[in-house]
Coordinates of C-alpha atoms in Angstrom, one line a residue:
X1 CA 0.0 0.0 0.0
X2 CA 1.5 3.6 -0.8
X3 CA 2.4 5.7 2.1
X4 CA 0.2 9.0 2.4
X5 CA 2.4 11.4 0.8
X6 CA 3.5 9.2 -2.3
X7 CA -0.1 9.3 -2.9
X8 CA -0.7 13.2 -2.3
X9 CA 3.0 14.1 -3.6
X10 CA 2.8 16.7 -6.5
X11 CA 4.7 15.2 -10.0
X12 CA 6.4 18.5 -10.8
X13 CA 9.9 19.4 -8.8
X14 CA 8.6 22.7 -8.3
X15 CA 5.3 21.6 -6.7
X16 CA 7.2 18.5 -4.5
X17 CA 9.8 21.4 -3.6
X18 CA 6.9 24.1 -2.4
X19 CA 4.8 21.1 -0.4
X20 CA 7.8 19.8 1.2
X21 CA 8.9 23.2 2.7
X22 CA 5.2 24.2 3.6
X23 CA 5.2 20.6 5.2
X24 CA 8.5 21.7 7.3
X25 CA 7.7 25.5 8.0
X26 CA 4.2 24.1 9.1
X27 CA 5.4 21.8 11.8
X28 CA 7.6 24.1 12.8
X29 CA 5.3 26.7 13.3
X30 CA 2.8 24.1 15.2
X31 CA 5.8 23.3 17.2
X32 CA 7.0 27.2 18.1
X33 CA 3.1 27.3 18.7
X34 CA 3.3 25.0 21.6
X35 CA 6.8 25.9 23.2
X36 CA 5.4 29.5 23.1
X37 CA 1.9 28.3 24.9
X38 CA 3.7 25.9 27.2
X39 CA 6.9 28.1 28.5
X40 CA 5.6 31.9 28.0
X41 CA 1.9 32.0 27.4
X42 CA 0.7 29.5 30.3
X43 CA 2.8 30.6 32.8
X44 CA 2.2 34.5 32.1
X45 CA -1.6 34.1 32.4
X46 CA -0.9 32.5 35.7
X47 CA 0.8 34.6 37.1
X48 CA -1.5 37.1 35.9
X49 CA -4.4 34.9 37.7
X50 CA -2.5 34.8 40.7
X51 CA -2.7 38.4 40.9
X52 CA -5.9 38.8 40.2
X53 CA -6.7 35.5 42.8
X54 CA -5.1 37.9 45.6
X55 CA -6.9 41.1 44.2
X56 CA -9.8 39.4 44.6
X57 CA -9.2 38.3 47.9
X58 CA -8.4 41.3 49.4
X59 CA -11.5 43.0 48.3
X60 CA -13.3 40.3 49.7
X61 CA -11.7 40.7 53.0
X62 CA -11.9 44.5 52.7
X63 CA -15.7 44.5 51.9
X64 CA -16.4 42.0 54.7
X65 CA -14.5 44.3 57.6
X66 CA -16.5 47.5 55.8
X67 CA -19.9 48.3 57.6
X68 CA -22.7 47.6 54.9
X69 CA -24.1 51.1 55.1
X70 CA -20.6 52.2 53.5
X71 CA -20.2 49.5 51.0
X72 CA -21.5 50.9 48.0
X73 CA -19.7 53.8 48.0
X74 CA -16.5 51.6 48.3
X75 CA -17.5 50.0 46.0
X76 CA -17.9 53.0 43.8
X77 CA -14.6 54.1 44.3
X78 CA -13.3 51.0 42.9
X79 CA -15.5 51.0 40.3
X80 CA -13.2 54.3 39.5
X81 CA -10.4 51.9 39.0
X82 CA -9.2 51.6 34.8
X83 CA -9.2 48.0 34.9
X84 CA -12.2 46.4 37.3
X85 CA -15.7 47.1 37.3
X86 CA -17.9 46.0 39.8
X87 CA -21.5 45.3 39.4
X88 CA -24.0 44.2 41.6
X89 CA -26.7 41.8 41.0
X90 CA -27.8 38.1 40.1
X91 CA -26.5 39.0 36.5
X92 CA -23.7 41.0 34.4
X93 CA -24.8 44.2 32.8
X94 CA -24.4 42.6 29.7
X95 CA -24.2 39.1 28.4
X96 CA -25.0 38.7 25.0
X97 CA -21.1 38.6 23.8
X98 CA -19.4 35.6 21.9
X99 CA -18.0 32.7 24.0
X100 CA -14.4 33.2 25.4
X101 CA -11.6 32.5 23.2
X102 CA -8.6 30.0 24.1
X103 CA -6.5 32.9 25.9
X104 CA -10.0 34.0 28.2
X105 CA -10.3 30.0 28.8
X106 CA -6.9 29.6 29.9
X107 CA -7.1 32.6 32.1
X108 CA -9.9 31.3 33.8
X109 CA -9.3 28.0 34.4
X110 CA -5.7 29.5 36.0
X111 CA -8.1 31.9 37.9
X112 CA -9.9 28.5 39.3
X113 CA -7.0 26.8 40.0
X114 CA -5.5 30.0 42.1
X115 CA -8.7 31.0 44.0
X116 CA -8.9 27.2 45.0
X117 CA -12.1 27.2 47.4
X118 CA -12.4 30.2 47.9
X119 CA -15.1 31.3 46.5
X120 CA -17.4 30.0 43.1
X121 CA -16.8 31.2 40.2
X122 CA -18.3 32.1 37.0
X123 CA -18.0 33.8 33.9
X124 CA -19.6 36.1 30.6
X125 CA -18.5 38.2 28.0
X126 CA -20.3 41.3 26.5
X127 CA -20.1 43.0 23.5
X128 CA -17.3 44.7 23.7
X129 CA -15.2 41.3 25.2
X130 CA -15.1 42.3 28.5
X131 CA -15.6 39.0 31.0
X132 CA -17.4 39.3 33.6
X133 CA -16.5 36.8 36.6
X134 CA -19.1 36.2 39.1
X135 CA -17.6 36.0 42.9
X136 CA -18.9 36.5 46.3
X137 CA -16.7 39.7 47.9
X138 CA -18.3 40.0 51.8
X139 CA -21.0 37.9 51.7
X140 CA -22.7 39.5 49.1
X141 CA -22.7 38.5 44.9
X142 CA -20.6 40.9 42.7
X143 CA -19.9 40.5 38.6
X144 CA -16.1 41.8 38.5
X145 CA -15.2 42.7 35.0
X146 CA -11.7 42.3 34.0
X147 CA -10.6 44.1 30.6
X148 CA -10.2 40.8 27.5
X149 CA -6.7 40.6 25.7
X150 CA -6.9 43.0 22.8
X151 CA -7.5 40.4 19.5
X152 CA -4.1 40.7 18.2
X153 CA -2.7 40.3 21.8
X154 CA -0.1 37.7 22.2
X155 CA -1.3 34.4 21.2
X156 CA -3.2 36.8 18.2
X157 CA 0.6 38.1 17.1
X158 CA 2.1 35.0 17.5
X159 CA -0.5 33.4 15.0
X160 CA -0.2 36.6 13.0
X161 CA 3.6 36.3 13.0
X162 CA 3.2 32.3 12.5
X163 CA 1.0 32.6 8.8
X164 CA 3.5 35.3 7.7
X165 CA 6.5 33.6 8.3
X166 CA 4.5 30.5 6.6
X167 CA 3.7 32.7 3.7
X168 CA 6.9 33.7 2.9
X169 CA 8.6 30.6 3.0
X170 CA 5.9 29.4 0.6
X171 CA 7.0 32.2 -1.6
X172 CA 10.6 31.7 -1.0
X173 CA 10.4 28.3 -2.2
X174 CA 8.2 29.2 -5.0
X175 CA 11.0 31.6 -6.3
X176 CA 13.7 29.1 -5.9
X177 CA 12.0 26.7 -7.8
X178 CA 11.3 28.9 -10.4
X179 CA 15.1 29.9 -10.4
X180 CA 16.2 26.2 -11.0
X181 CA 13.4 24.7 -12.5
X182 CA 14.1 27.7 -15.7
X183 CA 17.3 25.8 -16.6
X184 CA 16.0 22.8 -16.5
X185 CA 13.0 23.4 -18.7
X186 CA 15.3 25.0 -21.1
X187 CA 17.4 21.8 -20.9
X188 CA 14.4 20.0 -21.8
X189 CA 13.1 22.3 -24.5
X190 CA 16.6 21.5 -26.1
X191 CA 16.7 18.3 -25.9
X192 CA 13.1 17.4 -27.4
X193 CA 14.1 20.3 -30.5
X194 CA 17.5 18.6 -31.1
X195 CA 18.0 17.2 -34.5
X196 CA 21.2 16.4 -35.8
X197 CA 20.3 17.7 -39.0
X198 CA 19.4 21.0 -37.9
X199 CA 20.8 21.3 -34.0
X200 CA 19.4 23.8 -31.4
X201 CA 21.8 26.9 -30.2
X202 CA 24.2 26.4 -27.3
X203 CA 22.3 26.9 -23.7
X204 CA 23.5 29.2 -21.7
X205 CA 26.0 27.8 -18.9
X206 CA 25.3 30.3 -16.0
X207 CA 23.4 29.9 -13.1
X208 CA 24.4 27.3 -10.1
X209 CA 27.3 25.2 -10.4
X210 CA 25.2 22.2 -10.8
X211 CA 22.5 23.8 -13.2
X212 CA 26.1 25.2 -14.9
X213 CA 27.8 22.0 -15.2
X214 CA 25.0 20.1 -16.6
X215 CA 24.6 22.7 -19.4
X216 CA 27.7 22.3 -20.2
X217 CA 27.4 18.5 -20.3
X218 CA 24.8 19.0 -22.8
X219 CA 26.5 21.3 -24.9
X220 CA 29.9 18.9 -24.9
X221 CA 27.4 15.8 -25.9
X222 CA 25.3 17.8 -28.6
X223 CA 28.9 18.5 -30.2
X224 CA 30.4 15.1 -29.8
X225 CA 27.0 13.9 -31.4
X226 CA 27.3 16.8 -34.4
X227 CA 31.1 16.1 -35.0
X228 CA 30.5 12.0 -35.6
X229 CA 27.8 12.6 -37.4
X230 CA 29.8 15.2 -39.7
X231 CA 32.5 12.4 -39.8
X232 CA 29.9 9.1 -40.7
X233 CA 28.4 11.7 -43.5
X234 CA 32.0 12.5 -44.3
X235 CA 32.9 8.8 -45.3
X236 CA 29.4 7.8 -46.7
X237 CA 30.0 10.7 -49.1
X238 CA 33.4 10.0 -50.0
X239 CA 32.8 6.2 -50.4
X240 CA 29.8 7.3 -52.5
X241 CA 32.1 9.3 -54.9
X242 CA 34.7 7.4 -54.9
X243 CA 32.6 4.4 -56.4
X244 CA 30.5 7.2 -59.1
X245 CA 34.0 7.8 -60.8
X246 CA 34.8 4.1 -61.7
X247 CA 30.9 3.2 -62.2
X248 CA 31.0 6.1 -64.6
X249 CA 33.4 4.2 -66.5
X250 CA 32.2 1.2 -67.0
X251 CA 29.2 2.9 -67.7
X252 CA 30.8 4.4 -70.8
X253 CA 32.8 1.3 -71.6
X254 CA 29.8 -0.9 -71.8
X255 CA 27.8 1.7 -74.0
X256 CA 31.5 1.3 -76.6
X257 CA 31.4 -2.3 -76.3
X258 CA 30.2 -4.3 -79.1
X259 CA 28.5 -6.8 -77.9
X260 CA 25.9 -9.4 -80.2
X261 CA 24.4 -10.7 -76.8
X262 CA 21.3 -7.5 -76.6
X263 CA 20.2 -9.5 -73.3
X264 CA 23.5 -9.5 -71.6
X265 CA 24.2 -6.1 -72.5
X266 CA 20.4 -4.7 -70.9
X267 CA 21.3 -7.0 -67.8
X268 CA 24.6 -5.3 -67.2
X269 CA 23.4 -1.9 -68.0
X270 CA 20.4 -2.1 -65.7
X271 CA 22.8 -3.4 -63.1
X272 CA 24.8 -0.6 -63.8
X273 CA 22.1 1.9 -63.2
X274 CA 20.7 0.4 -60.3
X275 CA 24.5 0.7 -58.4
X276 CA 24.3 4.4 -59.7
X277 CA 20.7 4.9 -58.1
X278 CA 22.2 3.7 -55.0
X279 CA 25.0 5.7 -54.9
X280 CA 22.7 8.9 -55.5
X281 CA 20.7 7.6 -52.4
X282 CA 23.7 7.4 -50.4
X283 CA 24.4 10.7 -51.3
X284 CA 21.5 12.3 -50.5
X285 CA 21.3 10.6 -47.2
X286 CA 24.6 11.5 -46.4
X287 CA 24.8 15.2 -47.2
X288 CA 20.7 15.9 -45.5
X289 CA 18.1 18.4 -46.5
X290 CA 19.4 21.1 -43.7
X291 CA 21.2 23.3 -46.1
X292 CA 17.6 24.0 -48.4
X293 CA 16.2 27.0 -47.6
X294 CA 12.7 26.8 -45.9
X295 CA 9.5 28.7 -48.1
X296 CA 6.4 28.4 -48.1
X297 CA 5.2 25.1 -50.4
X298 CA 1.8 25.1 -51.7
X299 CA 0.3 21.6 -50.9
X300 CA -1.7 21.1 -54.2
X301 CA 1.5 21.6 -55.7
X302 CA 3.4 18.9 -54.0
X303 CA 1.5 16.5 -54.8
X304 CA 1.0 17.2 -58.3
X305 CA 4.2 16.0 -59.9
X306 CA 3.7 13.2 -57.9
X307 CA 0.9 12.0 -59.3
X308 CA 1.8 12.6 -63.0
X309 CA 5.2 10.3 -62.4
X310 CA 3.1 7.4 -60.6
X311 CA -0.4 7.9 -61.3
X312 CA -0.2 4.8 -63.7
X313 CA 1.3 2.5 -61.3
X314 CA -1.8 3.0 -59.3
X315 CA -1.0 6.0 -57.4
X316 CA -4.4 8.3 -56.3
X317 CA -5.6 10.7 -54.7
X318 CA -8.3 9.4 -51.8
X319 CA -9.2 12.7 -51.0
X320 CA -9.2 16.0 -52.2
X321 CA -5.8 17.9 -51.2
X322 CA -6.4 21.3 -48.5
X323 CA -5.5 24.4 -50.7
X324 CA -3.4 24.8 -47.7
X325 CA 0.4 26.0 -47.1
X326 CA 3.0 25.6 -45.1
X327 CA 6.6 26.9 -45.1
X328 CA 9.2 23.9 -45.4
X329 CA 11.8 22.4 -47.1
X330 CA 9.8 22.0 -51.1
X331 CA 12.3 19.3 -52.3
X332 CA 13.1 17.7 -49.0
X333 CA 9.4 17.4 -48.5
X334 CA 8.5 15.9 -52.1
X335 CA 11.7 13.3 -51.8
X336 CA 10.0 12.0 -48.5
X337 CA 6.7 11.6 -50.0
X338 CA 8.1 10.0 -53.5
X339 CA 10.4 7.5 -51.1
X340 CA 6.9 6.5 -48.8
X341 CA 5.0 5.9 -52.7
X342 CA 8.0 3.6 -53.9
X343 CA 8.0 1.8 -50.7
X344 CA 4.3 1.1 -51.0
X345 CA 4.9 0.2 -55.1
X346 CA 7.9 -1.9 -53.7
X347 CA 5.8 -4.1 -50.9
X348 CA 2.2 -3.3 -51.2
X349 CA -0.4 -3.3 -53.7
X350 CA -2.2 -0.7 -55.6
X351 CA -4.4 1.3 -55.1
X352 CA -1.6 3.8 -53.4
X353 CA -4.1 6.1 -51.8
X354 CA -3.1 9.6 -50.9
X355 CA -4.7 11.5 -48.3
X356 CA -3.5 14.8 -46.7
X357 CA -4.9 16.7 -43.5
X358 CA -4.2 19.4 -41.0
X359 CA -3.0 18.7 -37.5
X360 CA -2.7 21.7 -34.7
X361 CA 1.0 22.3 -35.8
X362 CA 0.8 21.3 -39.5
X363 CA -0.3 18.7 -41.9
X364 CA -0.4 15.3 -42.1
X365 CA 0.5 13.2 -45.8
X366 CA -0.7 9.3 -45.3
X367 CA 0.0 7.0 -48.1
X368 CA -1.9 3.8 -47.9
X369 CA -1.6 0.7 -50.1
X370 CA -3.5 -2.9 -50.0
X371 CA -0.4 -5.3 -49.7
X372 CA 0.0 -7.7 -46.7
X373 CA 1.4 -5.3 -44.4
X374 CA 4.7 -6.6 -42.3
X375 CA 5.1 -8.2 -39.3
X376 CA 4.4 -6.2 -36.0
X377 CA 7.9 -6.5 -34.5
X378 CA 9.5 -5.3 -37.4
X379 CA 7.5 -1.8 -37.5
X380 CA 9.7 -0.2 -34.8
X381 CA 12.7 -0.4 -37.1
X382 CA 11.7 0.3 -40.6
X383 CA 12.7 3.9 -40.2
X384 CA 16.2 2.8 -39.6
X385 CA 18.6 3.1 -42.4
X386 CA 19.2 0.0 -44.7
X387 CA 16.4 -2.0 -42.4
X388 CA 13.5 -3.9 -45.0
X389 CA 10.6 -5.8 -44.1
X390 CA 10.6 -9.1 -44.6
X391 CA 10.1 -8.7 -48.7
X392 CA 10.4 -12.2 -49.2
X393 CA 6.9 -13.1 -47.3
X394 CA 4.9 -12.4 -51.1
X395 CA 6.0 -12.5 -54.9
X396 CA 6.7 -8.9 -55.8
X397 CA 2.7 -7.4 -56.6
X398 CA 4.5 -4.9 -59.3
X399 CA 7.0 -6.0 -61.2
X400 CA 8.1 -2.6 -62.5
X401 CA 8.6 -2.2 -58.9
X402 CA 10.4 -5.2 -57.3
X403 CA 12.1 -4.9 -54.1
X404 CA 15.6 -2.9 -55.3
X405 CA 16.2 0.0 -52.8
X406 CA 19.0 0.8 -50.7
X407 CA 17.1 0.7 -47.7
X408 CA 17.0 4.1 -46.9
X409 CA 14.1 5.8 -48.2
X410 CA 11.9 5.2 -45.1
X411 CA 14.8 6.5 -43.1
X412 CA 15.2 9.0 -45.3
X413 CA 11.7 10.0 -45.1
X414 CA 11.9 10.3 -41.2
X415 CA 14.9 12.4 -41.3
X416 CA 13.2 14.8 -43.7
X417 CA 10.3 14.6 -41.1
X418 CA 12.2 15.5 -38.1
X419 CA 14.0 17.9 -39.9
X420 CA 10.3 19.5 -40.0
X421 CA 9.6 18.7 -36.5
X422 CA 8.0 15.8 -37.3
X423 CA 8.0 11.8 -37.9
X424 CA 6.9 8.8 -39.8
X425 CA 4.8 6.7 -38.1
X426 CA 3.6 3.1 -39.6
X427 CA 1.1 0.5 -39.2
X428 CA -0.6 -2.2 -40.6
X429 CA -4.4 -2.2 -41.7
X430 CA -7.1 -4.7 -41.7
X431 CA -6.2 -4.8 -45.8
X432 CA -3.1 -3.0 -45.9
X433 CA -0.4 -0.9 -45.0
X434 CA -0.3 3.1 -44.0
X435 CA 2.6 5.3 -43.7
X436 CA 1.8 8.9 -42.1
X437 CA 4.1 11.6 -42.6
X438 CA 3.7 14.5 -40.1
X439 CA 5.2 17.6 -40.7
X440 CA 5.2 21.1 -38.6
X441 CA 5.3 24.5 -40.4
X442 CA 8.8 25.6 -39.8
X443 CA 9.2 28.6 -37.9
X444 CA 11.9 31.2 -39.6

């Protein structure tokens, strides 16, 4: 079973930050509460009581040696007195005040406690707070009335002085929070915008040592990451060239060969051109869409060339396309579509539908085809370059579009996408296969 706070702690830092220090400045408070009742407040009312005990008392024993014929005007002369009023009678001049508060209780009760049998006591409070206590001074009943603590008397300033101190902790630890919670949610806000192909500025390393450090340590790892990423696209690229220059070559000595063998000579020169295709693809991979500058792309147009260089493999449109825009990457953004139509030619089965639709940060493109989908654990990785389905689960549904990529145009497609702010996200149907490219309108 959880504990109690596990099940009331706040998710955030900053909220399990400000409830822990209200938890500690609260008990602490509670405590200083009680010491301040137990050693000062208690034993000030009764010695205050005590006083009044023997005050009392003395009247008593001065009314009770007066003749009666001069008591009332002893008892007027008193009265005179700026802090007891006497009143005589069965009851106070006025009892229609609020019950006593905690510090009139405690009074009392030490009041009790010092008269001992003395005499029987009793108490109200008027309007204006003043308690009456009801004693028998002579022989005779009096109502004495002895002036209430003003509301913000001690145990009043002590609660006063409790809440603010309780208020401004709160605040204090709101603030601090807030001061190392900023970095933090900047570290954050970096980390879900970094891209390799188009890397988030520096954060700033300032602020605590700790906060300092671990900017830093983000900064060192987002550069270690750039720099092998710079060398890997380095070497794909040169291994790429470095292969066109001799494939060029042959290229040109096939087409100067004379050859009677028509058949051998198509074979080799399709082979020829497929190595070339691949090379291309490792090209673009390697070298990215970063460098394209960012406009704003009509949809209607994206999708138009499109579907004049596919519409008669089977390629349509399911829906009609938003007149919308959005500003992006035009040739980055109709390379990632062409690669998720090929891959449908290459493993599914036409109809390729094409459906486009606006999500709260951009647009989404799905392309959909009727094949037999792929198996559910190999989904994850599609997106991850030279990674195929498992092509050899069906005969090839298009001939004029076997299974003869590189294995990088889905993860070209989701590079493209996160270079957008996006991804590629895939699935299978009940009767087919769907690939959904989301895309977010580049800010510039």
């Amino acid at each position: 079973m959880k504990s109690l706070w596990s099940r009331l702690r706040p998710d955030s830092l900053w909220g399990q930050t400000v409830a822990l220090t209200a938890l500690i400045v609260g008990v602490a408070q509670i405590l200083s509460i009680v010491l301040f009742t137990l050693l000062v407040l208690r034993p000030e009312l009764q010695r205050v009581a005590g006083i009044m005990a023997e005050n009392v008392a003395s009247m008593s024993e001065t009314l009770s040696e007066v003749p009666e014929t001069d008591r009332q005007r002893l008892i007027g002369h008193m009265a005179k007195s700026s802090y007891v009023e006497i009143w005589t009678g069965e009851r106070p001049p006025d009892d229609t005040g609020p019950p006593p508060r905690m510090v009139e209780r405690v009074f009392m009760r030490a009041l009790v406690k010092a008269m001992g049998d003395k005499t029987d006591l009793s108490w109200r409070t008027d309007h204006s707070r003043k308690l009456w206590i009801h004693v028998w001074l002579g022989g005779s009943p009096y109502w004495i009335s002895v002036k209430s603590p003003p509301l913000l008397g001690p145990t009043g300033l002590l609660l006063a002085g409790a809440a603010s101190t309780f208020g401004l902790a709160l605040v204090a630890a709101a603030l601090l929070s807030h001061r190392l919670l900023r970095p933090l949610n900047a570290l954050r806000d970096a980390t879900e915008r970094y891209r390799l192909a188009a890397p988030a500025p520096p954060l700033r390393e300032d602020g605590p040592l700790e906060i300092a450090d671990l900017s830093r340590s983000f900064n060192n790892m987002t550069a270690r990451l750039a720099r092998a990423d710079a060398e890997r696209s380095l070497i794909l690229a040169g291994i790429s060239h470095d292969v066109r220059t001799p494939l060029a070559k042959l290229k040109l000595a096939f087409e100067m060969m004379t050859c009677d063998d028509e058949a051998l000579t198509a074979s080799a020169q399709r082979q020829i051109d497929r190595i070339e295709a691949i090379m291309s693809q490792f090209l673009m991979y390697a070298r990215g869409f970063g460098a394209e500058p960012v406009i704003k792309v009509s949809l209607p147009e994206l999708f138009t060339p499109v579907l004049a260089d596919y519409g008669q493999a089977g390629v349509i449109i399911a829906a009609p396309v938003p007149n919308g825009t959005l500003h992006a990457r035009p040739e980055a953004l109709r390379r990632a579509l062409i690669n998720l139509v090929e891959n449908a030619l290459h493993y599914g089965a036409a109809p390729i539908e094409l459906t486009c639709q606006q999500t709260p940060n951009g647009w989404q493109i799905r392309v959909r085809d009727h094949g037999h989908g792929v198996p559910e654990t190999q989904i994850a990785s599609l997106t991850q370059p030279f990674m195929r389905g498992d092509s050899a689960r069906q005969p090839p549904p298009n001939p004029a579009f076997a299974p003869n990529g590189t294995g990088l145009g889905l993860a070209m497609a989701e590079q493209i996408a996160q270079l957008h702010g996006g991804k590629v996200s895939l699935r299978n149907l009940s009767d087919g296969f769907e690939a959904a490219l989301t895309i977010h309108d580049v800010v510039m």
